[in-house]
Amino acid sequence: QVQLVESGGGLVQAGGSLRLSCAASGYTSSTFAMGWFRQAPGKEREFVAAITNSGGFSRIADSVKGRFTISRDNAKNTVWLQMNSLKPEDTAIYYCATGQSTTRLYNGDFGSWGQGTQVTVSS
């Protein structure tokens, strides 16, 4: 059974940084592409970033491009989302998810996902 556990969220001032982690278990992590999504109160779920199963290619949403970076270490079964220059509009619950490809994740087609971690950016 695939399990994804996110961590690293918290409260940060605008301009600050956070690094989210997603620990995967129950499968060989190199099997799937991985992605991050976010959902703010009253808003639809939004794609943030995705990375191929090998880690050789990533796709970043325009809204966070240049500020967020996704990476993974298959030996550690972990995916990270480095978030810099945070803005109040980045406030949301962040979820990681598995997918068949970065394109399918970008299109909202994903398999398993975690319980999420709250990120709050104060102005």
mmCIF file with all atom_site columns, C-alpha atoms in Angstrom:
data_model
loop_
_atom_site.group_PDB
_atom_site.id
_atom_site.type_symbol
_atom_site.label_atom_id
_atom_site.label_alt_id
_atom_site.label_comp_id
_atom_site.label_asym_id
_atom_site.label_entity_id
_atom_site.label_seq_id
_atom_site.pdbx_PDB_ins_code
_atom_site.Cartn_x
_atom_site.Cartn_y
_atom_site.Cartn_z
_atom_site.occupancy
_atom_site.B_iso_or_equiv
_atom_site.pdbx_formal_charge
_atom_site.auth_seq_id
_atom_site.auth_comp_id
_atom_site.auth_asym_id
_atom_site.auth_atom_id
_atom_site.pdbx_PDB_model_num
ATOM 1   C CA . GLN A 1 1   ? 0.000   0.000  0.000   1.00 0.00 ? 1   GLN A CA 1
ATOM 2   C CA . VAL A 1 2   ? 1.414   3.338  -1.051  1.00 0.00 ? 2   VAL A CA 1
ATOM 3   C CA . GLN A 1 3   ? 1.832   5.854  1.767   1.00 0.00 ? 3   GLN A CA 1
ATOM 4   C CA . LEU A 1 4   ? 2.982   9.432  1.426   1.00 0.00 ? 4   LEU A CA 1
ATOM 5   C CA . VAL A 1 5   ? 3.728   11.603 4.449   1.00 0.00 ? 5   VAL A CA 1
ATOM 6   C CA . GLU A 1 6   ? 4.395   15.311 4.030   1.00 0.00 ? 6   GLU A CA 1
ATOM 7   C CA . SER A 1 7   ? 6.241   17.440 6.545   1.00 0.00 ? 7   SER A CA 1
ATOM 8   C CA . GLY A 1 8   ? 8.048   20.747 6.836   1.00 0.00 ? 8   GLY A CA 1
ATOM 9   C CA . GLY A 1 9   ? 5.151   23.160 6.678   1.00 0.00 ? 9   GLY A CA 1
ATOM 10  C CA . GLY A 1 10  ? 4.703   26.028 9.085   1.00 0.00 ? 10  GLY A CA 1
ATOM 11  C CA . LEU A 1 11  ? 4.319   29.750 9.534   1.00 0.00 ? 11  LEU A CA 1
ATOM 12  C CA . VAL A 1 12  ? 6.823   32.002 7.782   1.00 0.00 ? 12  VAL A CA 1
ATOM 13  C CA . GLN A 1 13  ? 7.040   35.673 6.936   1.00 0.00 ? 13  GLN A CA 1
ATOM 14  C CA . ALA A 1 14  ? 6.828   36.869 3.378   1.00 0.00 ? 14  ALA A CA 1
ATOM 15  C CA . GLY A 1 15  ? 10.203  36.554 1.706   1.00 0.00 ? 15  GLY A CA 1
ATOM 16  C CA . GLY A 1 16  ? 11.145  33.565 3.812   1.00 0.00 ? 16  GLY A CA 1
ATOM 17  C CA . SER A 1 17  ? 11.817  29.959 2.860   1.00 0.00 ? 17  SER A CA 1
ATOM 18  C CA . LEU A 1 18  ? 10.520  26.515 3.714   1.00 0.00 ? 18  LEU A CA 1
ATOM 19  C CA . ARG A 1 19  ? 11.500  23.055 2.590   1.00 0.00 ? 19  ARG A CA 1
ATOM 20  C CA . LEU A 1 20  ? 8.735   20.486 2.387   1.00 0.00 ? 20  LEU A CA 1
ATOM 21  C CA . SER A 1 21  ? 9.472   16.778 2.475   1.00 0.00 ? 21  SER A CA 1
ATOM 22  C CA . CYS A 1 22  ? 7.413   13.858 1.254   1.00 0.00 ? 22  CYS A CA 1
ATOM 23  C CA . ALA A 1 23  ? 8.416   10.448 2.562   1.00 0.00 ? 23  ALA A CA 1
ATOM 24  C CA . ALA A 1 24  ? 7.138   7.547  0.502   1.00 0.00 ? 24  ALA A CA 1
ATOM 25  C CA . SER A 1 25  ? 6.677   3.925  1.515   1.00 0.00 ? 25  SER A CA 1
ATOM 26  C CA . GLY A 1 26  ? 4.952   0.808  0.299   1.00 0.00 ? 26  GLY A CA 1
ATOM 27  C CA . TYR A 1 27  ? 6.470   0.819  -3.167  1.00 0.00 ? 27  TYR A CA 1
ATOM 28  C CA . THR A 1 28  ? 9.721   1.395  -4.995  1.00 0.00 ? 28  THR A CA 1
ATOM 29  C CA . SER A 1 29  ? 9.913   5.153  -5.177  1.00 0.00 ? 29  SER A CA 1
ATOM 30  C CA . SER A 1 30  ? 11.600  5.204  -8.570  1.00 0.00 ? 30  SER A CA 1
ATOM 31  C CA . THR A 1 31  ? 8.467   3.651  -10.089 1.00 0.00 ? 31  THR A CA 1
ATOM 32  C CA . PHE A 1 32  ? 6.491   6.873  -10.233 1.00 0.00 ? 32  PHE A CA 1
ATOM 33  C CA . ALA A 1 33  ? 6.802   10.495 -11.100 1.00 0.00 ? 33  ALA A CA 1
ATOM 34  C CA . MET A 1 34  ? 6.087   12.656 -8.069  1.00 0.00 ? 34  MET A CA 1
ATOM 35  C CA . GLY A 1 35  ? 4.354   15.968 -7.732  1.00 0.00 ? 35  GLY A CA 1
ATOM 36  C CA . TRP A 1 36  ? 3.278   18.683 -5.350  1.00 0.00 ? 36  TRP A CA 1
ATOM 37  C CA . PHE A 1 37  ? -0.126  20.311 -5.319  1.00 0.00 ? 37  PHE A CA 1
ATOM 38  C CA . ARG A 1 38  ? -1.650  22.936 -3.078  1.00 0.00 ? 38  ARG A CA 1
ATOM 39  C CA . GLN A 1 39  ? -5.107  23.989 -2.084  1.00 0.00 ? 39  GLN A CA 1
ATOM 40  C CA . ALA A 1 40  ? -6.000  27.245 -0.414  1.00 0.00 ? 40  ALA A CA 1
ATOM 41  C CA . PRO A 1 41  ? -9.309  27.765 1.408   1.00 0.00 ? 41  PRO A CA 1
ATOM 42  C CA . GLY A 1 42  ? -12.138 28.275 -1.049  1.00 0.00 ? 42  GLY A CA 1
ATOM 43  C CA . LYS A 1 43  ? -9.921  27.573 -4.040  1.00 0.00 ? 43  LYS A CA 1
ATOM 44  C CA . GLU A 1 44  ? -9.401  24.618 -6.325  1.00 0.00 ? 44  GLU A CA 1
ATOM 45  C CA . ARG A 1 45  ? -6.422  22.350 -6.054  1.00 0.00 ? 45  ARG A CA 1
ATOM 46  C CA . GLU A 1 46  ? -3.475  23.783 -7.969  1.00 0.00 ? 46  GLU A CA 1
ATOM 47  C CA . PHE A 1 47  ? -0.508  22.055 -9.549  1.00 0.00 ? 47  PHE A CA 1
ATOM 48  C CA . VAL A 1 48  ? 2.807   23.271 -8.145  1.00 0.00 ? 48  VAL A CA 1
ATOM 49  C CA . ALA A 1 49  ? 5.617   21.026 -9.385  1.00 0.00 ? 49  ALA A CA 1
ATOM 50  C CA . ALA A 1 50  ? 6.412   17.552 -10.646 1.00 0.00 ? 50  ALA A CA 1
ATOM 51  C CA . ILE A 1 51  ? 9.519   15.488 -11.233 1.00 0.00 ? 51  ILE A CA 1
ATOM 52  C CA . THR A 1 52  ? 10.159  12.374 -13.301 1.00 0.00 ? 52  THR A CA 1
ATOM 53  C CA . ASN A 1 53  ? 10.828  9.035  -11.645 1.00 0.00 ? 53  ASN A CA 1
ATOM 54  C CA . SER A 1 54  ? 14.547  9.362  -12.354 1.00 0.00 ? 54  SER A CA 1
ATOM 55  C CA . GLY A 1 55  ? 14.680  12.961 -11.193 1.00 0.00 ? 55  GLY A CA 1
ATOM 56  C CA . GLY A 1 56  ? 16.098  14.067 -14.525 1.00 0.00 ? 56  GLY A CA 1
ATOM 57  C CA . PHE A 1 57  ? 13.286  16.419 -15.510 1.00 0.00 ? 57  PHE A CA 1
ATOM 58  C CA . SER A 1 58  ? 10.946  18.647 -13.574 1.00 0.00 ? 58  SER A CA 1
ATOM 59  C CA . ARG A 1 59  ? 8.007   20.858 -14.356 1.00 0.00 ? 59  ARG A CA 1
ATOM 60  C CA . ILE A 1 60  ? 7.153   23.937 -12.317 1.00 0.00 ? 60  ILE A CA 1
ATOM 61  C CA . ALA A 1 61  ? 3.958   25.976 -12.326 1.00 0.00 ? 61  ALA A CA 1
ATOM 62  C CA . ASP A 1 62  ? 4.309   29.491 -13.705 1.00 0.00 ? 62  ASP A CA 1
ATOM 63  C CA . SER A 1 63  ? 3.016   30.936 -10.435 1.00 0.00 ? 63  SER A CA 1
ATOM 64  C CA . VAL A 1 64  ? 6.045   29.636 -8.526  1.00 0.00 ? 64  VAL A CA 1
ATOM 65  C CA . LYS A 1 65  ? 8.690   29.381 -11.234 1.00 0.00 ? 65  LYS A CA 1
ATOM 66  C CA . GLY A 1 66  ? 11.988  30.848 -10.144 1.00 0.00 ? 66  GLY A CA 1
ATOM 67  C CA . ARG A 1 67  ? 11.033  30.525 -6.465  1.00 0.00 ? 67  ARG A CA 1
ATOM 68  C CA . PHE A 1 68  ? 10.238  26.824 -5.970  1.00 0.00 ? 68  PHE A CA 1
ATOM 69  C CA . THR A 1 69  ? 12.373  23.791 -6.798  1.00 0.00 ? 69  THR A CA 1
ATOM 70  C CA . ILE A 1 70  ? 11.441  20.110 -6.697  1.00 0.00 ? 70  ILE A CA 1
ATOM 71  C CA . SER A 1 71  ? 13.974  17.349 -6.136  1.00 0.00 ? 71  SER A CA 1
ATOM 72  C CA . ARG A 1 72  ? 14.038  13.710 -5.106  1.00 0.00 ? 72  ARG A CA 1
ATOM 73  C CA . ASP A 1 73  ? 16.323  11.042 -3.741  1.00 0.00 ? 73  ASP A CA 1
ATOM 74  C CA . ASN A 1 74  ? 15.055  7.580  -4.630  1.00 0.00 ? 74  ASN A CA 1
ATOM 75  C CA . ALA A 1 75  ? 17.509  5.934  -2.257  1.00 0.00 ? 75  ALA A CA 1
ATOM 76  C CA . LYS A 1 76  ? 15.785  7.821  0.564   1.00 0.00 ? 76  LYS A CA 1
ATOM 77  C CA . ASN A 1 77  ? 12.280  7.476  -0.900  1.00 0.00 ? 77  ASN A CA 1
ATOM 78  C CA . THR A 1 78  ? 11.886  11.202 -0.435  1.00 0.00 ? 78  THR A CA 1
ATOM 79  C CA . VAL A 1 79  ? 10.788  14.159 -2.537  1.00 0.00 ? 79  VAL A CA 1
ATOM 80  C CA . TRP A 1 80  ? 11.381  17.768 -1.520  1.00 0.00 ? 80  TRP A CA 1
ATOM 81  C CA . LEU A 1 81  ? 9.870   21.080 -2.430  1.00 0.00 ? 81  LEU A CA 1
ATOM 82  C CA . GLN A 1 82  ? 12.198  23.985 -1.727  1.00 0.00 ? 82  GLN A CA 1
ATOM 83  C CA . MET A 1 83  ? 10.188  27.176 -1.475  1.00 0.00 ? 83  MET A CA 1
ATOM 84  C CA . ASN A 1 84  ? 11.981  30.519 -1.490  1.00 0.00 ? 84  ASN A CA 1
ATOM 85  C CA . SER A 1 85  ? 10.757  34.111 -1.601  1.00 0.00 ? 85  SER A CA 1
ATOM 86  C CA . LEU A 1 86  ? 7.428   33.022 -0.206  1.00 0.00 ? 86  LEU A CA 1
ATOM 87  C CA . LYS A 1 87  ? 4.401   35.241 -0.691  1.00 0.00 ? 87  LYS A CA 1
ATOM 88  C CA . PRO A 1 88  ? 1.109   35.408 1.230   1.00 0.00 ? 88  PRO A CA 1
ATOM 89  C CA . GLU A 1 89  ? -0.620  33.937 -1.831  1.00 0.00 ? 89  GLU A CA 1
ATOM 90  C CA . ASP A 1 90  ? 1.451   30.778 -1.355  1.00 0.00 ? 90  ASP A CA 1
ATOM 91  C CA . THR A 1 91  ? -0.557  30.038 1.795   1.00 0.00 ? 91  THR A CA 1
ATOM 92  C CA . ALA A 1 92  ? -2.237  26.656 1.341   1.00 0.00 ? 92  ALA A CA 1
ATOM 93  C CA . ILE A 1 93  ? -2.166  23.016 2.303   1.00 0.00 ? 93  ILE A CA 1
ATOM 94  C CA . TYR A 1 94  ? 0.535   21.325 0.252   1.00 0.00 ? 94  TYR A CA 1
ATOM 95  C CA . TYR A 1 95  ? 0.137   17.726 -0.855  1.00 0.00 ? 95  TYR A CA 1
ATOM 96  C CA . CYS A 1 96  ? 2.513   15.355 -2.579  1.00 0.00 ? 96  CYS A CA 1
ATOM 97  C CA . ALA A 1 97  ? 1.246   12.740 -4.996  1.00 0.00 ? 97  ALA A CA 1
ATOM 98  C CA . THR A 1 98  ? 2.390   9.931  -7.235  1.00 0.00 ? 98  THR A CA 1
ATOM 99  C CA . GLY A 1 99  ? 1.785   9.942  -10.961 1.00 0.00 ? 99  GLY A CA 1
ATOM 100 C CA . GLN A 1 100 ? 2.576   8.093  -14.173 1.00 0.00 ? 100 GLN A CA 1
ATOM 101 C CA . SER A 1 101 ? 4.338   11.106 -15.644 1.00 0.00 ? 101 SER A CA 1
ATOM 102 C CA . THR A 1 102 ? 4.987   14.784 -15.009 1.00 0.00 ? 102 THR A CA 1
ATOM 103 C CA . THR A 1 103 ? 2.528   15.644 -17.772 1.00 0.00 ? 103 THR A CA 1
ATOM 104 C CA . ARG A 1 104 ? -0.250  13.634 -16.188 1.00 0.00 ? 104 ARG A CA 1
ATOM 105 C CA . LEU A 1 105 ? 0.484   15.183 -12.810 1.00 0.00 ? 105 LEU A CA 1
ATOM 106 C CA . TYR A 1 106 ? 0.381   18.630 -14.424 1.00 0.00 ? 106 TYR A CA 1
ATOM 107 C CA . ASN A 1 107 ? -3.063  17.717 -15.755 1.00 0.00 ? 107 ASN A CA 1
ATOM 108 C CA . GLY A 1 108 ? -4.253  16.661 -12.322 1.00 0.00 ? 108 GLY A CA 1
ATOM 109 C CA . ASP A 1 109 ? -4.096  12.932 -13.001 1.00 0.00 ? 109 ASP A CA 1
ATOM 110 C CA . PHE A 1 110 ? -2.447  11.365 -9.994  1.00 0.00 ? 110 PHE A CA 1
ATOM 111 C CA . GLY A 1 111 ? -2.562  8.178  -7.976  1.00 0.00 ? 111 GLY A CA 1
ATOM 112 C CA . SER A 1 112 ? -1.865  8.286  -4.261  1.00 0.00 ? 112 SER A CA 1
ATOM 113 C CA . TRP A 1 113 ? -1.506  11.410 -2.203  1.00 0.00 ? 113 TRP A CA 1
ATOM 114 C CA . GLY A 1 114 ? -0.664  12.288 1.353   1.00 0.00 ? 114 GLY A CA 1
ATOM 115 C CA . GLN A 1 115 ? -2.495  14.087 4.139   1.00 0.00 ? 115 GLN A CA 1
ATOM 116 C CA . GLY A 1 116 ? -0.895  17.429 3.395   1.00 0.00 ? 116 GLY A CA 1
ATOM 117 C CA . THR A 1 117 ? 1.121   19.982 5.339   1.00 0.00 ? 117 THR A CA 1
ATOM 118 C CA . GLN A 1 118 ? -0.016  23.522 6.062   1.00 0.00 ? 118 GLN A CA 1
ATOM 119 C CA . VAL A 1 119 ? 2.046   26.448 4.822   1.00 0.00 ? 119 VAL A CA 1
ATOM 120 C CA . THR A 1 120 ? 1.103   29.899 6.045   1.00 0.00 ? 120 THR A CA 1
ATOM 121 C CA . VAL A 1 121 ? 2.897   32.998 4.806   1.00 0.00 ? 121 VAL A CA 1
ATOM 122 C CA . SER A 1 122 ? 2.300   36.203 6.735   1.00 0.00 ? 122 SER A CA 1
ATOM 123 C CA . SER A 1 123 ? 2.647   39.631 5.162   1.00 0.00 ? 123 SER A CA 1
#
